[in-house]
Amino acid sequence: MSLFAETSVWSLAFRRDSPDGVPEVAALIQALGERDFVLSTGLVLQELLQGFAGPKAHDLILDRFSAITFIGPSRDDHVHAAELKNHCRRNGVQIATVDALLAQLCISHDLTMLTTDRDFVHVARHSPLRIWRHE
């Protein structure tokens, strides 16, 4: 399975005071250790770098992401992300523009999203987005 690790999971993984027993963090660590295919995008990296202060955190994040395959949105991804956001809104689901784009990247690249953000679960109910589930 190819995973797209979303910001919420990375953020928990990088925190020193991260709560124990978060299955999404354990899945990320396991996938990275087993050399499973874990992908990300520049938006996730940017959000992490903006959310953690200090040169140590900055360097750690850059180091960890140096081995991650990045995918970038195409023009069509942006168009489909807007359509996804509008479709969700018509169905009573609010989603941020960046989150719509992340969801669309997963859909267009046939990736399973690894996230702790419940907003994506709501999006998945109205789209082909696949969310990783703890078994």
PDB file of C-alpha atoms in Angstrom, residues 13-66:
ATOM      1  CA  ALA A  13       5.537  12.064  15.162  1.00  0.00           C
ATOM      2  CA  PHE A  14       7.882  15.045  15.573  1.00  0.00           C
ATOM      3  CA  ARG A  15       6.492  16.250  18.913  1.00  0.00           C
ATOM      4  CA  ARG A  16       8.511  15.369  21.991  1.00  0.00           C
ATOM      5  CA  ASP A  17       5.317  15.222  24.062  1.00  0.00           C
ATOM      6  CA  SER A  18       3.375  13.158  21.548  1.00  0.00           C
ATOM      7  CA  PRO A  19       0.705  10.999  23.183  1.00  0.00           C
ATOM      8  CA  ASP A  20       1.492   7.290  23.306  1.00  0.00           C
ATOM      9  CA  GLY A  21      -0.530   4.812  21.332  1.00  0.00           C
ATOM     10  CA  VAL A  22      -1.486   6.913  18.304  1.00  0.00           C
ATOM     11  CA  PRO A  23      -1.978   4.187  15.680  1.00  0.00           C
ATOM     12  CA  GLU A  24      -1.399   6.556  12.756  1.00  0.00           C
ATOM     13  CA  VAL A  25       2.043   7.527  14.100  1.00  0.00           C
ATOM     14  CA  ALA A  26       2.879   3.862  14.674  1.00  0.00           C
ATOM     15  CA  ALA A  27       1.781   3.097  11.103  1.00  0.00           C
ATOM     16  CA  LEU A  28       4.003   5.889   9.748  1.00  0.00           C
ATOM     17  CA  ILE A  29       7.020   4.685  11.714  1.00  0.00           C
ATOM     18  CA  GLN A  30       6.402   1.097  10.642  1.00  0.00           C
ATOM     19  CA  ALA A  31       5.956   2.062   6.989  1.00  0.00           C
ATOM     20  CA  LEU A  32       9.169   4.095   7.011  1.00  0.00           C
ATOM     21  CA  GLY A  33      11.058   1.280   8.739  1.00  0.00           C
ATOM     22  CA  GLU A  34       9.840  -1.342   6.306  1.00  0.00           C
ATOM     23  CA  ARG A  35      10.603   0.887   3.340  1.00  0.00           C
ATOM     24  CA  ASP A  36       6.953   0.987   2.297  1.00  0.00           C
ATOM     25  CA  PHE A  37       6.082   3.693  -0.144  1.00  0.00           C
ATOM     26  CA  VAL A  38       5.400   6.868   1.872  1.00  0.00           C
ATOM     27  CA  LEU A  39       4.809  10.021  -0.135  1.00  0.00           C
ATOM     28  CA  SER A  40       4.251  13.635   0.700  1.00  0.00           C
ATOM     29  CA  THR A  41       4.126  17.041  -0.934  1.00  0.00           C
ATOM     30  CA  GLY A  42       5.650  20.456  -0.446  1.00  0.00           C
ATOM     31  CA  LEU A  43       2.566  21.776   1.329  1.00  0.00           C
ATOM     32  CA  VAL A  44       2.979  19.246   4.142  1.00  0.00           C
ATOM     33  CA  LEU A  45       6.666  20.091   4.481  1.00  0.00           C
ATOM     34  CA  GLN A  46       5.840  23.803   4.542  1.00  0.00           C
ATOM     35  CA  GLU A  47       3.141  23.357   7.195  1.00  0.00           C
ATOM     36  CA  LEU A  48       5.556  21.404   9.398  1.00  0.00           C
ATOM     37  CA  LEU A  49       8.361  23.924   9.038  1.00  0.00           C
ATOM     38  CA  GLN A  50       5.923  26.724   9.904  1.00  0.00           C
ATOM     39  CA  GLY A  51       4.617  24.862  12.947  1.00  0.00           C
ATOM     40  CA  PHE A  52       7.881  23.945  14.651  1.00  0.00           C
ATOM     41  CA  ALA A  53      10.306  26.573  15.931  1.00  0.00           C
ATOM     42  CA  GLY A  54      14.051  26.453  16.193  1.00  0.00           C
ATOM     43  CA  PRO A  55      16.944  25.261  14.081  1.00  0.00           C
ATOM     44  CA  LYS A  56      16.998  21.738  15.592  1.00  0.00           C
ATOM     45  CA  ALA A  57      13.381  21.095  14.614  1.00  0.00           C
ATOM     46  CA  HIS A  58      13.971  22.661  11.212  1.00  0.00           C
ATOM     47  CA  ASP A  59      16.987  20.449  10.534  1.00  0.00           C
ATOM     48  CA  LEU A  60      15.255  17.310  11.840  1.00  0.00           C
ATOM     49  CA  ILE A  61      12.238  17.854   9.593  1.00  0.00           C
ATOM     50  CA  LEU A  62      14.414  18.500   6.542  1.00  0.00           C
ATOM     51  CA  ASP A  63      16.484  15.415   7.332  1.00  0.00           C
ATOM     52  CA  ARG A  64      13.436  13.145   7.692  1.00  0.00           C
ATOM     53  CA  PHE A  65      11.862  14.498   4.529  1.00  0.00           C
ATOM     54  CA  SER A  66      15.029  14.058   2.472  1.00  0.00           C
TER      55      SER A  66
END
